[in-house]
Coordinates of C-alpha atoms in Angstrom, one line a residue:
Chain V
X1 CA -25.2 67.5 -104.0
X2 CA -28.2 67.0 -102.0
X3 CA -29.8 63.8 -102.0
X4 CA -33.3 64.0 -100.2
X5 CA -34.6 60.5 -99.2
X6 CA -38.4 60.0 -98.2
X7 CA -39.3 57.4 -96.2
X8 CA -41.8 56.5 -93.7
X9 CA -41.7 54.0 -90.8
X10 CA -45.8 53.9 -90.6
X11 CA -46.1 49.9 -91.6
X12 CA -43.7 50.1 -94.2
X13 CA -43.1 47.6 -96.8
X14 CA -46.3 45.7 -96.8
X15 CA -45.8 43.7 -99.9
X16 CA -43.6 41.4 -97.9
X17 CA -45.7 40.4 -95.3
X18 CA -45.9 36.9 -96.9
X19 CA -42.1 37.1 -95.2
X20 CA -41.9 39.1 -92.5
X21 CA -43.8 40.2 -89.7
X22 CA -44.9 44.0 -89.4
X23 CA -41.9 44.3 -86.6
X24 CA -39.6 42.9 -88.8
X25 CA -40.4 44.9 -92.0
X26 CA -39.9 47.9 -89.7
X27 CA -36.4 47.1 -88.9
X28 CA -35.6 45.8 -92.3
X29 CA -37.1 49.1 -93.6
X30 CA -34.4 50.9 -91.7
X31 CA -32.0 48.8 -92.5
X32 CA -32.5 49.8 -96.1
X33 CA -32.5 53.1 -95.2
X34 CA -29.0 53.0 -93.4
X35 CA -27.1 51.7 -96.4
X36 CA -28.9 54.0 -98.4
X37 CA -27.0 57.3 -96.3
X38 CA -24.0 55.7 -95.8
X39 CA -23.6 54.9 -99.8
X40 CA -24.9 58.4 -100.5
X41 CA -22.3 60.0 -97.9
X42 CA -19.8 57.5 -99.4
X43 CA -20.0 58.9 -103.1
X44 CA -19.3 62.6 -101.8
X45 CA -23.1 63.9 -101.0
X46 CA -25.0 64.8 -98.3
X47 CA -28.2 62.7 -97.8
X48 CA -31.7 64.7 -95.9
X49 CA -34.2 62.6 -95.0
X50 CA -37.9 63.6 -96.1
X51 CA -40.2 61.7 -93.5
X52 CA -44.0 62.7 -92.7
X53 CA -43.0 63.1 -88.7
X54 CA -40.5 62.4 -86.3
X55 CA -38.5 58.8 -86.7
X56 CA -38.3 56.4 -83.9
X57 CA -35.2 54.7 -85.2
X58 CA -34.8 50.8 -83.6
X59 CA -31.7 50.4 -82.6
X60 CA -28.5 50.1 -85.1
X61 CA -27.8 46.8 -84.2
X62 CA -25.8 45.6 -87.0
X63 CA -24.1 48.6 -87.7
X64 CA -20.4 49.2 -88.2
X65 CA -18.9 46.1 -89.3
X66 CA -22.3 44.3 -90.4
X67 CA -20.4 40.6 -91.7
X68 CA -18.5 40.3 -88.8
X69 CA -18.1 40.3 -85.5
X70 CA -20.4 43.3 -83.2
X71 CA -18.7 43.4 -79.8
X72 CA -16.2 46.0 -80.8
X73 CA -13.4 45.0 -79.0
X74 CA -10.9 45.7 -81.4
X75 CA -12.9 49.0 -82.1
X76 CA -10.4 52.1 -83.2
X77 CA -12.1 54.7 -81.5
X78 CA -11.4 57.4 -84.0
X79 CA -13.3 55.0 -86.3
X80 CA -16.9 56.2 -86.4
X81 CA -18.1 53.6 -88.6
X82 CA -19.8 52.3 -85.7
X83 CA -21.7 55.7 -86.0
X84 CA -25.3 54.9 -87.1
X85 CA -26.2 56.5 -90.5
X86 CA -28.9 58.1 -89.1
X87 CA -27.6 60.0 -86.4
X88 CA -27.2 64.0 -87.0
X89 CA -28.6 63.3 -90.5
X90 CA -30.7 66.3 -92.0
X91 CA -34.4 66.2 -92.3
X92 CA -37.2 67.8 -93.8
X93 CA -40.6 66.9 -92.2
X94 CA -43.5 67.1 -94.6
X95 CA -46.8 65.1 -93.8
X96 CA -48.4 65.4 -97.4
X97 CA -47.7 61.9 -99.5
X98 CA -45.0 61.8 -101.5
X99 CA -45.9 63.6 -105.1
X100 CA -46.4 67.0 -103.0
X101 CA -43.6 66.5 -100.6
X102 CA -40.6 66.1 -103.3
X103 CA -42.3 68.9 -105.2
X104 CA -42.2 71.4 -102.8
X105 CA -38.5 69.9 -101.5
X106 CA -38.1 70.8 -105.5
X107 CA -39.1 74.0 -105.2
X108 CA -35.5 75.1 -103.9
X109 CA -34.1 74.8 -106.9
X110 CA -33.0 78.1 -108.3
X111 CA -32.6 79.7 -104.6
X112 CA -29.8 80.5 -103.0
X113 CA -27.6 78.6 -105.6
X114 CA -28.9 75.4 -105.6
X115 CA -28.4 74.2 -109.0
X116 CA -29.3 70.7 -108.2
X117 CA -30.8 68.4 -106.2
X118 CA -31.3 64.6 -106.2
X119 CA -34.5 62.2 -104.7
X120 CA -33.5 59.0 -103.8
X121 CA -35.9 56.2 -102.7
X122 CA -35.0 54.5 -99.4
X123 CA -35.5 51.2 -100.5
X124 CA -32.6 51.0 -102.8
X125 CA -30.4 48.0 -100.7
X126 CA -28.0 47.8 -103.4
X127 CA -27.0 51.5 -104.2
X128 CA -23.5 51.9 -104.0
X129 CA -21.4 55.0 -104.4
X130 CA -20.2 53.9 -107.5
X131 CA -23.6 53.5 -108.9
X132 CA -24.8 57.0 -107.3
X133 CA -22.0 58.3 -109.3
X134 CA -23.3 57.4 -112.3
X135 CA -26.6 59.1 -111.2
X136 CA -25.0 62.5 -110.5
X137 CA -22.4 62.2 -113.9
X138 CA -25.5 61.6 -115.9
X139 CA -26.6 64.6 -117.9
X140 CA -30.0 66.0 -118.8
X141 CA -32.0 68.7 -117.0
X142 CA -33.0 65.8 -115.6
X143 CA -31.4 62.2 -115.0
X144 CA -33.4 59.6 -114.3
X145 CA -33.1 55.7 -112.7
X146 CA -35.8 53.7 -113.5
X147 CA -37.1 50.7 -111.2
X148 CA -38.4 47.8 -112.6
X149 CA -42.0 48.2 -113.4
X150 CA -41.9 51.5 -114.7
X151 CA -40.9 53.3 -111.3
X152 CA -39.0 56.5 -110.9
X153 CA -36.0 54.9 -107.9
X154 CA -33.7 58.0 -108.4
X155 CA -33.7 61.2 -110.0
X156 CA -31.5 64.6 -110.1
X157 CA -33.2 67.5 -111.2
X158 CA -31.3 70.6 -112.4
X159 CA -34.3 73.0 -113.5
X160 CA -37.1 74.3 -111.5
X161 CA -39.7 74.0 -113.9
X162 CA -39.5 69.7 -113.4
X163 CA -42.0 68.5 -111.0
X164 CA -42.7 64.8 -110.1
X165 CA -45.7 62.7 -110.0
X166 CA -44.8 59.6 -108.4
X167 CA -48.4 57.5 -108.9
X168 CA -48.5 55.2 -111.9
X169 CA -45.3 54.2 -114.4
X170 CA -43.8 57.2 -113.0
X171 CA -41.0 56.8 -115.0
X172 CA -43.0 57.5 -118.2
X173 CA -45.0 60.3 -116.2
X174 CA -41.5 62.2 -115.7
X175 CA -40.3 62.0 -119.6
X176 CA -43.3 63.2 -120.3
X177 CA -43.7 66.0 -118.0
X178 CA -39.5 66.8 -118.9
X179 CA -40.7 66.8 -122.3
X180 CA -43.5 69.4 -122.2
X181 CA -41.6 71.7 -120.1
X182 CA -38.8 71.5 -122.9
X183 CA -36.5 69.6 -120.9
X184 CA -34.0 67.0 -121.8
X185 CA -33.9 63.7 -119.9
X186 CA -31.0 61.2 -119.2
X187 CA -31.6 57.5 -118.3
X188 CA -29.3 55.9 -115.9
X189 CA -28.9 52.5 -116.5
X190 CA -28.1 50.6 -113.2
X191 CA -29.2 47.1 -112.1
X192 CA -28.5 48.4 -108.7
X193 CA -30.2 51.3 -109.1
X194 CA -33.7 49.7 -110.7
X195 CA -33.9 47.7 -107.5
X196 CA -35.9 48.8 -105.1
X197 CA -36.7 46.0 -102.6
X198 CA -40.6 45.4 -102.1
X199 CA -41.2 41.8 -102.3
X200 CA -40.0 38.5 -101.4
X201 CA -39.0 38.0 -104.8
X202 CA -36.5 41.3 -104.4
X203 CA -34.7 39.7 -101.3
X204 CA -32.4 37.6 -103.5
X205 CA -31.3 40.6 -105.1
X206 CA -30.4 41.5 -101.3
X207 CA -28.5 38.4 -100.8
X208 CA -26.5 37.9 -103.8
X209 CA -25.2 41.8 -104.8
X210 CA -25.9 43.4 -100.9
X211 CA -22.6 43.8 -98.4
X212 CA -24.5 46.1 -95.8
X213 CA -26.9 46.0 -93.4
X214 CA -29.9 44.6 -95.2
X215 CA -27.9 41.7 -96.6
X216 CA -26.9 40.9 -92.9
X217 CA -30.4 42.0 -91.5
X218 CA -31.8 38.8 -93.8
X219 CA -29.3 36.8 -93.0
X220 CA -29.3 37.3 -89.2
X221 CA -33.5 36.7 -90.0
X222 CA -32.5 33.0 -91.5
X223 CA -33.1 33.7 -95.1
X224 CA -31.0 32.0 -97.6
X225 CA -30.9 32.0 -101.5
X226 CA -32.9 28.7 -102.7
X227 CA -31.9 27.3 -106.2
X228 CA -34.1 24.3 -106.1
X229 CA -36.6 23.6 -108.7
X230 CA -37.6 26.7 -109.1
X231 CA -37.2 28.2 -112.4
X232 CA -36.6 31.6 -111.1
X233 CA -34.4 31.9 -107.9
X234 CA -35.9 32.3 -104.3
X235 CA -35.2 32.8 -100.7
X236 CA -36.0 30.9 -98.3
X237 CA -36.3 30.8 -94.2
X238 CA -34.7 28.5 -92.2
X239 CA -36.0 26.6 -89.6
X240 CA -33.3 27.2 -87.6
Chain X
X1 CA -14.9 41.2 -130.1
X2 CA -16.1 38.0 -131.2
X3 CA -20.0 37.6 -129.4
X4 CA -21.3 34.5 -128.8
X5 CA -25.1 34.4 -128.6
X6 CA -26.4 31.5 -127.8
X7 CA -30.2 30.6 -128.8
X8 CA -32.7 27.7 -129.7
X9 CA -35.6 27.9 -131.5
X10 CA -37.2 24.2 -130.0
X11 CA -40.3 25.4 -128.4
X12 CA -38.3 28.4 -127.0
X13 CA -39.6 31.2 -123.9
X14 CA -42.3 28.7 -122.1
X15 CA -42.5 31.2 -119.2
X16 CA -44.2 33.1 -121.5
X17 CA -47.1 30.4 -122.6
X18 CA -49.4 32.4 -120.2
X19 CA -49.5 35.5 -122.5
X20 CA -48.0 34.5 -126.1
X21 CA -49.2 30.6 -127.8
X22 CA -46.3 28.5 -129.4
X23 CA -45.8 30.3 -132.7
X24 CA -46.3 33.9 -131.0
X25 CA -43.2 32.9 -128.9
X26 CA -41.4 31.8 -131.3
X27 CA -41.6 34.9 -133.1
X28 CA -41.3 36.9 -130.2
X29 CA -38.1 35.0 -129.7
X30 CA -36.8 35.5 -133.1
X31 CA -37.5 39.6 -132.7
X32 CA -35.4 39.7 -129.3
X33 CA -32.6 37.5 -131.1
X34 CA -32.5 40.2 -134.1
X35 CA -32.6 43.2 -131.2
X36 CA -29.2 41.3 -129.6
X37 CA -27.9 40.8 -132.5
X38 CA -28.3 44.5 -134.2
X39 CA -27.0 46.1 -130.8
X40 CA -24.1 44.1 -130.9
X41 CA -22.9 44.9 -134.4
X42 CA -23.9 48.9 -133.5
X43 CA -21.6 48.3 -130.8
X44 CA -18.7 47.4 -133.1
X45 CA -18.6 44.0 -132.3
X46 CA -18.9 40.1 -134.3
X47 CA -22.2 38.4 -133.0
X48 CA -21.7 34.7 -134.0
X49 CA -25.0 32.4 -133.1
X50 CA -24.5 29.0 -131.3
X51 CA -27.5 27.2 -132.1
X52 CA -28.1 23.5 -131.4
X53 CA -29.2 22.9 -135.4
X54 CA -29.8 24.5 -138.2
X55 CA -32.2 28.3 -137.9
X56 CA -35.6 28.7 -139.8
X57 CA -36.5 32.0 -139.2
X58 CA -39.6 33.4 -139.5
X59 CA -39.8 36.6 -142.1
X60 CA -38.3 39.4 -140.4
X61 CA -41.8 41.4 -141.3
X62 CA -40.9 44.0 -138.5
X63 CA -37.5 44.7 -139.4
X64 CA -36.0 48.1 -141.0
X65 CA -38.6 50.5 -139.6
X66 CA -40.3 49.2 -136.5
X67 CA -41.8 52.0 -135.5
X68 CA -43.0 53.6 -138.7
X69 CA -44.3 52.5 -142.0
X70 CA -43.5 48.9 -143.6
X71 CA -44.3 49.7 -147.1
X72 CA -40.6 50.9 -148.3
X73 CA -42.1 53.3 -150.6
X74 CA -39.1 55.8 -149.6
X75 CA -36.7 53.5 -149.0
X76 CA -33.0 54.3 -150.0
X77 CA -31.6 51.2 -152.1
X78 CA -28.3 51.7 -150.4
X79 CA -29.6 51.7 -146.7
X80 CA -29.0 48.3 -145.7
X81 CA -31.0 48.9 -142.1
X82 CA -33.8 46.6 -144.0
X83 CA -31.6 43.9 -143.9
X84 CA -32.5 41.0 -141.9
X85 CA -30.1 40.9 -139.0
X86 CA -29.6 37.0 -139.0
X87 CA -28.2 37.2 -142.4
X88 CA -25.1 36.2 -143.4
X89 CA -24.4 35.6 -139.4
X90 CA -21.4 33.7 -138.6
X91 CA -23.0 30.4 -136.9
X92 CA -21.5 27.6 -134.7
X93 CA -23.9 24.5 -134.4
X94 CA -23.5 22.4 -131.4
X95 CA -26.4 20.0 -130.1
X96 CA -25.2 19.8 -126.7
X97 CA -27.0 21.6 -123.6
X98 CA -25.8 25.9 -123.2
X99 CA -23.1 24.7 -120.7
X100 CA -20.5 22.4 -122.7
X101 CA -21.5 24.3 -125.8
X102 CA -20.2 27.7 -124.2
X103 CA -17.5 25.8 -122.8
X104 CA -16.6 24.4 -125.9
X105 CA -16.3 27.6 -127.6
X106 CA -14.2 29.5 -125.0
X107 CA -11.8 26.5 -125.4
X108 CA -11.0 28.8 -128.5
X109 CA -9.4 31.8 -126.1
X110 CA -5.1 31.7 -126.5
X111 CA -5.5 30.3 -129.8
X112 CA -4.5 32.3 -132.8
X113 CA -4.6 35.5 -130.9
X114 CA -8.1 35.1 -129.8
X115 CA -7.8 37.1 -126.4
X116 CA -10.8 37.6 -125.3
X117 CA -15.0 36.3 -126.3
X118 CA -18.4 37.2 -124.9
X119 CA -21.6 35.5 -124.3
X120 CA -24.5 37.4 -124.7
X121 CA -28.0 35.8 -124.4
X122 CA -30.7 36.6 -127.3
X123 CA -33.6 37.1 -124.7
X124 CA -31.7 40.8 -123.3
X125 CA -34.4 42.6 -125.9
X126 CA -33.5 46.0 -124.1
X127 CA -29.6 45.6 -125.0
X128 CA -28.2 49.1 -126.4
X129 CA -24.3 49.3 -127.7
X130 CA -24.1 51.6 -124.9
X131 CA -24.9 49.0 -122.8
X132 CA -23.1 46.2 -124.2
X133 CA -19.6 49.1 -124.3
X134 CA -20.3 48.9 -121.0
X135 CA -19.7 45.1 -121.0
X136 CA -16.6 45.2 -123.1
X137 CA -15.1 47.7 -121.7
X138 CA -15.2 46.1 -117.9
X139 CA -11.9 44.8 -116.4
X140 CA -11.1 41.4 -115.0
X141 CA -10.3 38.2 -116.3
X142 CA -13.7 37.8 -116.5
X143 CA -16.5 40.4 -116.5
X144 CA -20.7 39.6 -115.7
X145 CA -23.5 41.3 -116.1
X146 CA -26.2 39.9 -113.7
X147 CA -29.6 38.9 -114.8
X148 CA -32.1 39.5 -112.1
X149 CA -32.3 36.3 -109.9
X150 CA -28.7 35.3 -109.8
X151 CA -28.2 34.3 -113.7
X152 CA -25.3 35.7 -116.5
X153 CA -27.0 37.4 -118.5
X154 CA -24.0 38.7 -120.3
X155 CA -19.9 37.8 -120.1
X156 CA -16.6 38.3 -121.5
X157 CA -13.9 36.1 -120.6
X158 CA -10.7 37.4 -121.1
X159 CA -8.6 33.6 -119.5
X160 CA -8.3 30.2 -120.9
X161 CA -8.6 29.1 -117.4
X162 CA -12.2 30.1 -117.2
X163 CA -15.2 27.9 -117.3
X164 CA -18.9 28.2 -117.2
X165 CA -21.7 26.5 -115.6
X166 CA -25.1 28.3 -116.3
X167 CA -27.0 25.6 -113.7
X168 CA -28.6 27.3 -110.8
X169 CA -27.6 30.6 -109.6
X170 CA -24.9 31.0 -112.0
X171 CA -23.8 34.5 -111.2
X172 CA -22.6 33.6 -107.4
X173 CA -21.0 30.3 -109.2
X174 CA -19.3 31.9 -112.3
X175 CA -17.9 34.1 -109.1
X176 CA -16.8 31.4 -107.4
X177 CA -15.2 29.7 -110.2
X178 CA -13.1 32.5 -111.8
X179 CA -11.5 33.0 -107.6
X180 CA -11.1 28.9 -107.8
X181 CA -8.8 29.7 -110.3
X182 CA -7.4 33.2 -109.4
X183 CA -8.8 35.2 -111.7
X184 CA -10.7 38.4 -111.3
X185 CA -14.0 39.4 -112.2
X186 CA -15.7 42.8 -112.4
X187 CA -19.5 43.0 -112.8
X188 CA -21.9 45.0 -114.9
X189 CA -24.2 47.3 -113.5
X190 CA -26.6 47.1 -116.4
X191 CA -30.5 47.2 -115.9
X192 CA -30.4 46.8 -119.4
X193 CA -28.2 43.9 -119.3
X194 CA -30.2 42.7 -116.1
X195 CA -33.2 42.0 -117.9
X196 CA -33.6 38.5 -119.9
X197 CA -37.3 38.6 -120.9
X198 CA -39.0 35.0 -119.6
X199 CA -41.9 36.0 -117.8
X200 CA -45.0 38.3 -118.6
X201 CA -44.0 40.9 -115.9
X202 CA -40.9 41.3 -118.2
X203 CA -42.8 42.2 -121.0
X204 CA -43.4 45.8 -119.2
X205 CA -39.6 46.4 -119.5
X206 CA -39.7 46.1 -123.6
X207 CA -42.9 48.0 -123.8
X208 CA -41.1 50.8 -121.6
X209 CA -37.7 50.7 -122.3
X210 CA -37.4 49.0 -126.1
X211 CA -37.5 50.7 -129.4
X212 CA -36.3 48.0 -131.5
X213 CA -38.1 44.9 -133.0
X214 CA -39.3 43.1 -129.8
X215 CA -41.2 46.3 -128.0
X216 CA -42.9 46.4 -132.0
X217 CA -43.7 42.9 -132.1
X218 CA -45.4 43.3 -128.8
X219 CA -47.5 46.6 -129.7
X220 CA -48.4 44.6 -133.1
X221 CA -49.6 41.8 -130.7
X222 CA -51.8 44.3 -128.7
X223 CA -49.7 44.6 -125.7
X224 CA -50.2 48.0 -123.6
X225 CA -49.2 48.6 -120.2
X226 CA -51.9 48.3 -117.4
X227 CA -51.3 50.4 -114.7
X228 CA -55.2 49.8 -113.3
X229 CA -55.1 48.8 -110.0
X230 CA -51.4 46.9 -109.7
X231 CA -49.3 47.1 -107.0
X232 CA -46.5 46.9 -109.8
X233 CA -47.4 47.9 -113.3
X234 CA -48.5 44.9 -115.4
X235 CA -48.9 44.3 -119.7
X236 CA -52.2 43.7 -120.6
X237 CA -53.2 42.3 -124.4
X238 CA -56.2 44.3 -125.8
X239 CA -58.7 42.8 -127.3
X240 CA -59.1 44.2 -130.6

């Protein structure tokens, strides 16, 4: 299946500027977006990016074997999982906001065979393949993972009269607009999937359940998970 | 399966004083502890409270119908779905603190054929039986569902061996004590299951995702969601 991903690198991520610096939230942005191919490509699809202009990707720095060690010496060199995610990948570029971008990606459906295709955002650090299974095995004309707050993180649609509308509690929008046009809807219900990662409080997700590259990226950056006296758990920076 | 569901009515949900005064939580309290408690039995399962004393539960004023009409003008004398749910509910009383209650009762696995027991918290108002066949059918020794920021939310332990500790970020810990003593764990990918209702922000998940008692209580109390200007969708109470 196809699995478009929009994303932008234009100051992405601003909700955790109480964190990181705009630099930073770039390359965490990307980081994001890395484990969200390779965990796509890893559950049998084929991920297309959806960005409003060309990327200027910072280097992959923690790539290939992101909890150990990076100077490849014992590197198999028919083992491309060194590649970076993003390299080759397909994209679509579309410089109208999101709403109007997925809905004309949309507008595929029903030519040329394509019975289906999937959005996913790319600031899901925890998606897994197992958990993007679950997404494509669900049912419905169209299959939905809500984010916390009400958000629409992931979504296959399998009829082309669905079309998205990504402002407000979009997840609500979409049953609605499913439901009008006579469509059945099927929830996916996935911690992993509901996260998508846009403030501080979101990093501990990272930390505990992550095993890519964001989960290294924050801990090369010196976050840790903080327990102390708070009655909710928070990260923390170290000094160091 | 035997479900353990552990709950206190002394001055319970004080995350929530913010939005909801003393009684109002309470009762709020009480609605998500029938919602746990109703999914679990749909699910084929034997909830069994562990309370600290003895249970004086408000009337159940929401119960049969949440959604529709109170008055039981049509109701069927042998539909039991009035029923209150805490009813004749098997009940353990232990005053100590969650930890060496919980501990206490697992001390029950290996004897008398008792192979496995859950834990399931009463604040998880969006629990489903789908979600909770989820739980029960995970492998491992000893199975977790996450709550968001590092808790259990949910557990079936399936080894005498096993012990809990619900201090501090008890998810990484109950991981870490299960490989202590060689036993495996699988994990839960539940946003269902992920969400244990302390703060006001959680009150957008039951208004979205609930249908049972607590999403009721909280549309009785005046609770809509405010999409107005949030950078994440927020509950507002209205004022008439």
């Amino acid at each position: 299946m196809r699995v478009l991903v929009p994303f932008t690198a234009r100051d992405p991520k601003t909700r955790l500027a109480p964190v990181l610096d705009a630099d930073e939230r770039r390359r965490f942005a990307f980081a994001m977006l890395r484990d969200v191919v390779s965990a796509i490509r890893a559950a049998g699809h084929d991920p297309e990016l959806l960005v409003p202009g060309p990327l200027d990707p910072p280097a992959d720095d923690l790539g290939g074997d992101p909890s150990g060690s990076v100077d490849g010496a014992d590197a198999d060199p028919l083992d491309d999982s060194d590649a970076d995610p993003l390299d080759d990948l397909p994209r679509t570029i579309d410089e109208r906001p999101l709403t109007p971008a997925v809905n004309a990606a949309l507008s595929r459906l029903g030519d040329g065979g394509v019975g289906e295709l999937a959005v996913v955002m790319a600031d899901l650090a925890l998606a897994t393949p197992a958990a993007l299974a679950r997404l494509s095995g669900a049912g419905g004309d169209v299959a939905i993972a809500p984010g916390r707050g009400g958000g629409t993180n992931a979504l296959v649609v399998r009829d082309p009269d669905f079309r998205v509308d990504y402002h407000g509690t979009s997840y609500r929008d979409h049953r609605r607009i499913a439901a009008d046009a006579g469509l059945s809807v099927d929830a996916v219900d996935s911690m992993r999937l509901s996260t998508d990662v846009d403030e501080p409080d979101d990093l501990v997700e990272v930390l505990l359940h992550g095993d890519g590259r964001s989960a290294a990226w924050l801990r090369e950056a010196g976050f840790v998970i903080d327990t102390g006296g708070e009655s909710r758990v928070a990260v923390r920076r170290s000094d160091g």
